[in-house]
Structures are given as C-alpha cells and as structure tokens.
C-alpha cells in the first residue's frame, strides 16, 4: 500500500478557498489519486479523482468549484477548493487507487476543512 499524508485544511468563511495537499511515501505514477471526505454520521464519499493520464471526475456538488491535480515527481496530489460552502465542511482524505477503483493506498489521518461564518 501507498502511505499518504494530507495537509492544508483549516477554517474558512463561505466563499473562501483552501488548497489541500496529499503526499505519498512512494511513487504514484501507476495509480489513480483521489480525494474523499467524511462528515459525522455519514459515509465517506468520493470528491474527486485523477487518473494516470490526467482524466478527472468530480462529485456533482463540487464540479466547477474544486480542481484536482497531481505531480508525480513530487509524489503529490492536490485539491484546490474555491467558493467553499458550509456543506463542504468535512474531514478530507486522499487515497491511491488502481484503475479498477480498488484501493492501493492506506488512509491517512485526513485534514479538517471547516467552512463557517
């Protein structure tokens, strides 16, 4: 498995922005990188993913506001979050996945994103 560390969360006002970073402890060249989020009492949900070739997919509610990217040389993936909404509040996690969707990574501690007045 690929060990992953998420950073960049924080407290922002609605309409604000945050940039999350996920650093892997080994090469991510051969895997899909994805960002998930989880709120208390709800299941973890896929927010965005980026394939080895750069194809991206987004949760409908974040489409147009969030952008996922990757930098294989830095063994990192990024989630730029703009125009944040209160409902975006969650713990955000990244993971590495095979093309099939099967996990190739180990969940990290996540990073808390809180959007509040």
PDB file of C-alpha atoms in Angstrom:
ATOM      1  CA  UNK A   1       0.000   0.000   0.000  1.00  0.00           C
ATOM      2  CA  UNK A   2       0.925   3.633  -0.517  1.00  0.00           C
ATOM      3  CA  UNK A   3       1.132   5.599   2.715  1.00  0.00           C
ATOM      4  CA  UNK A   4      -0.416   9.053   2.382  1.00  0.00           C
ATOM      5  CA  UNK A   5      -0.317  12.280   4.364  1.00  0.00           C
ATOM      6  CA  UNK A   6      -2.930  15.016   3.944  1.00  0.00           C
ATOM      7  CA  UNK A   7      -2.348  18.656   4.851  1.00  0.00           C
ATOM      8  CA  UNK A   8      -3.857  22.052   4.136  1.00  0.00           C
ATOM      9  CA  UNK A   9      -7.172  22.034   5.945  1.00  0.00           C
ATOM     10  CA  UNK A  10      -8.397  24.869   8.069  1.00  0.00           C
ATOM     11  CA  UNK A  11     -11.213  27.228   8.921  1.00  0.00           C
ATOM     12  CA  UNK A  12     -12.566  29.473   6.170  1.00  0.00           C
ATOM     13  CA  UNK A  13     -15.627  31.603   5.561  1.00  0.00           C
ATOM     14  CA  UNK A  14     -18.180  30.694   2.907  1.00  0.00           C
ATOM     15  CA  UNK A  15     -16.853  31.741  -0.469  1.00  0.00           C
ATOM     16  CA  UNK A  16     -13.277  31.270   0.620  1.00  0.00           C
ATOM     17  CA  UNK A  17     -10.647  28.904  -0.703  1.00  0.00           C
ATOM     18  CA  UNK A  18      -8.318  26.210   0.556  1.00  0.00           C
ATOM     19  CA  UNK A  19      -5.712  24.069  -1.138  1.00  0.00           C
ATOM     20  CA  UNK A  20      -5.168  20.545   0.133  1.00  0.00           C
ATOM     21  CA  UNK A  21      -2.034  18.531  -0.440  1.00  0.00           C
ATOM     22  CA  UNK A  22      -1.565  14.777  -0.332  1.00  0.00           C
ATOM     23  CA  UNK A  23       1.970  13.426  -0.267  1.00  0.00           C
ATOM     24  CA  UNK A  24       2.696   9.767  -0.845  1.00  0.00           C
ATOM     25  CA  UNK A  25       5.677   7.947   0.567  1.00  0.00           C
ATOM     26  CA  UNK A  26       6.370   6.087  -2.663  1.00  0.00           C
ATOM     27  CA  UNK A  27       5.753   6.560  -6.398  1.00  0.00           C
ATOM     28  CA  UNK A  28       2.219   7.337  -7.532  1.00  0.00           C
ATOM     29  CA  UNK A  29       2.941   7.006 -11.238  1.00  0.00           C
ATOM     30  CA  UNK A  30       0.958   3.800 -11.580  1.00  0.00           C
ATOM     31  CA  UNK A  31      -2.155   4.749  -9.650  1.00  0.00           C
ATOM     32  CA  UNK A  32      -5.219   6.930  -9.691  1.00  0.00           C
ATOM     33  CA  UNK A  33      -5.259   9.592  -6.995  1.00  0.00           C
ATOM     34  CA  UNK A  34      -8.495  10.501  -5.294  1.00  0.00           C
ATOM     35  CA  UNK A  35      -9.870  12.792  -2.623  1.00  0.00           C
ATOM     36  CA  UNK A  36     -12.672  11.781  -0.289  1.00  0.00           C
ATOM     37  CA  UNK A  37     -14.482  13.490   2.550  1.00  0.00           C
ATOM     38  CA  UNK A  38     -16.443  12.355   5.550  1.00  0.00           C
ATOM     39  CA  UNK A  39     -18.756  14.081   7.997  1.00  0.00           C
ATOM     40  CA  UNK A  40     -20.011  12.643  11.305  1.00  0.00           C
ATOM     41  CA  UNK A  41     -22.782  10.117  10.838  1.00  0.00           C
ATOM     42  CA  UNK A  42     -22.256   9.776   7.104  1.00  0.00           C
ATOM     43  CA  UNK A  43     -20.244   7.509   4.876  1.00  0.00           C
ATOM     44  CA  UNK A  44     -17.023   8.618   3.283  1.00  0.00           C
ATOM     45  CA  UNK A  45     -17.746   9.992  -0.192  1.00  0.00           C
ATOM     46  CA  UNK A  46     -15.617  10.430  -3.268  1.00  0.00           C
ATOM     47  CA  UNK A  47     -14.980  14.090  -4.032  1.00  0.00           C
ATOM     48  CA  UNK A  48     -12.607  13.944  -6.979  1.00  0.00           C
ATOM     49  CA  UNK A  49     -10.210  11.635  -8.736  1.00  0.00           C
ATOM     50  CA  UNK A  50      -7.494  11.978 -11.348  1.00  0.00           C
ATOM     51  CA  UNK A  51      -6.250   9.110 -13.465  1.00  0.00           C
ATOM     52  CA  UNK A  52      -2.725   8.304 -14.560  1.00  0.00           C
ATOM     53  CA  UNK A  53      -3.448  10.112 -17.824  1.00  0.00           C
ATOM     54  CA  UNK A  54      -4.938  13.193 -16.188  1.00  0.00           C
ATOM     55  CA  UNK A  55      -8.628  12.472 -16.645  1.00  0.00           C
ATOM     56  CA  UNK A  56     -10.659  13.943 -13.804  1.00  0.00           C
ATOM     57  CA  UNK A  57     -14.014  13.211 -12.228  1.00  0.00           C
ATOM     58  CA  UNK A  58     -15.849  15.219  -9.605  1.00  0.00           C
ATOM     59  CA  UNK A  59     -18.721  14.896  -7.213  1.00  0.00           C
ATOM     60  CA  UNK A  60     -21.599  16.843  -8.762  1.00  0.00           C
ATOM     61  CA  UNK A  61     -21.810  19.287  -5.874  1.00  0.00           C
ATOM     62  CA  UNK A  62     -18.155  20.336  -6.235  1.00  0.00           C
ATOM     63  CA  UNK A  63     -17.979  20.403 -10.033  1.00  0.00           C
ATOM     64  CA  UNK A  64     -16.695  23.773 -11.166  1.00  0.00           C
ATOM     65  CA  UNK A  65     -15.527  24.741  -7.688  1.00  0.00           C
ATOM     66  CA  UNK A  66     -12.865  22.123  -6.924  1.00  0.00           C
ATOM     67  CA  UNK A  67      -9.895  21.127  -9.043  1.00  0.00           C
ATOM     68  CA  UNK A  68      -7.813  18.003  -8.540  1.00  0.00           C
ATOM     69  CA  UNK A  69      -4.270  17.774  -9.853  1.00  0.00           C
ATOM     70  CA  UNK A  70      -1.211  15.596  -9.480  1.00  0.00           C
ATOM     71  CA  UNK A  71       2.553  15.943  -9.626  1.00  0.00           C
ATOM     72  CA  UNK A  72       4.186  12.569  -9.950  1.00  0.00           C
ATOM     73  CA  UNK A  73       7.686  13.947  -9.420  1.00  0.00           C
ATOM     74  CA  UNK A  74       6.623  15.324  -6.050  1.00  0.00           C
ATOM     75  CA  UNK A  75       4.565  12.196  -5.325  1.00  0.00           C
ATOM     76  CA  UNK A  76       1.666  14.503  -4.600  1.00  0.00           C
ATOM     77  CA  UNK A  77      -1.934  15.198  -5.425  1.00  0.00           C
ATOM     78  CA  UNK A  78      -3.728  18.458  -4.771  1.00  0.00           C
ATOM     79  CA  UNK A  79      -7.285  19.557  -4.263  1.00  0.00           C
ATOM     80  CA  UNK A  80      -7.891  23.250  -4.881  1.00  0.00           C
ATOM     81  CA  UNK A  81     -11.193  24.210  -3.331  1.00  0.00           C
ATOM     82  CA  UNK A  82     -12.791  27.513  -4.302  1.00  0.00           C
ATOM     83  CA  UNK A  83     -16.102  29.132  -3.438  1.00  0.00           C
ATOM     84  CA  UNK A  84     -16.399  26.920  -0.394  1.00  0.00           C
ATOM     85  CA  UNK A  85     -19.806  26.278   1.108  1.00  0.00           C
ATOM     86  CA  UNK A  86     -20.843  25.353   4.622  1.00  0.00           C
ATOM     87  CA  UNK A  87     -21.818  21.909   3.375  1.00  0.00           C
ATOM     88  CA  UNK A  88     -18.229  21.308   2.264  1.00  0.00           C
ATOM     89  CA  UNK A  89     -17.256  21.009   5.922  1.00  0.00           C
ATOM     90  CA  UNK A  90     -15.726  17.572   6.468  1.00  0.00           C
ATOM     91  CA  UNK A  91     -12.537  15.680   7.083  1.00  0.00           C
ATOM     92  CA  UNK A  92     -10.816  15.282   3.743  1.00  0.00           C
ATOM     93  CA  UNK A  93      -8.738  12.229   2.874  1.00  0.00           C
ATOM     94  CA  UNK A  94      -6.761  11.187  -0.149  1.00  0.00           C
ATOM     95  CA  UNK A  95      -6.125   7.708  -1.426  1.00  0.00           C
ATOM     96  CA  UNK A  96      -4.329   5.893  -4.198  1.00  0.00           C
ATOM     97  CA  UNK A  97      -6.377   3.541  -6.338  1.00  0.00           C
ATOM     98  CA  UNK A  98      -5.927   1.084  -9.144  1.00  0.00           C
ATOM     99  CA  UNK A  99      -7.755   1.727 -12.408  1.00  0.00           C
ATOM    100  CA  UNK A 100     -10.472  -0.653 -11.243  1.00  0.00           C
ATOM    101  CA  UNK A 101     -11.166   1.512  -8.220  1.00  0.00           C
ATOM    102  CA  UNK A 102      -9.617  -0.909  -5.780  1.00  0.00           C
ATOM    103  CA  UNK A 103      -7.628   0.861  -3.091  1.00  0.00           C
ATOM    104  CA  UNK A 104      -3.856   0.883  -3.426  1.00  0.00           C
ATOM    105  CA  UNK A 105      -3.272   3.198  -0.510  1.00  0.00           C
ATOM    106  CA  UNK A 106      -3.551   3.409   3.227  1.00  0.00           C
ATOM    107  CA  UNK A 107      -5.873   6.025   4.675  1.00  0.00           C
ATOM    108  CA  UNK A 108      -4.082   8.802   6.488  1.00  0.00           C
ATOM    109  CA  UNK A 109      -5.365  10.926   9.337  1.00  0.00           C
ATOM    110  CA  UNK A 110      -7.150  13.308   6.995  1.00  0.00           C
ATOM    111  CA  UNK A 111      -7.295  17.078   7.226  1.00  0.00           C
ATOM    112  CA  UNK A 112     -10.221  19.012   8.658  1.00  0.00           C
ATOM    113  CA  UNK A 113     -11.949  21.584   6.473  1.00  0.00           C
ATOM    114  CA  UNK A 114     -14.431  23.802   8.268  1.00  0.00           C
ATOM    115  CA  UNK A 115     -16.482  26.381   6.392  1.00  0.00           C
ATOM    116  CA  UNK A 116     -18.259  28.719   8.763  1.00  0.00           C
ATOM    117  CA  UNK A 117     -19.264  32.344   9.210  1.00  0.00           C
TER     118      UNK A 117
END
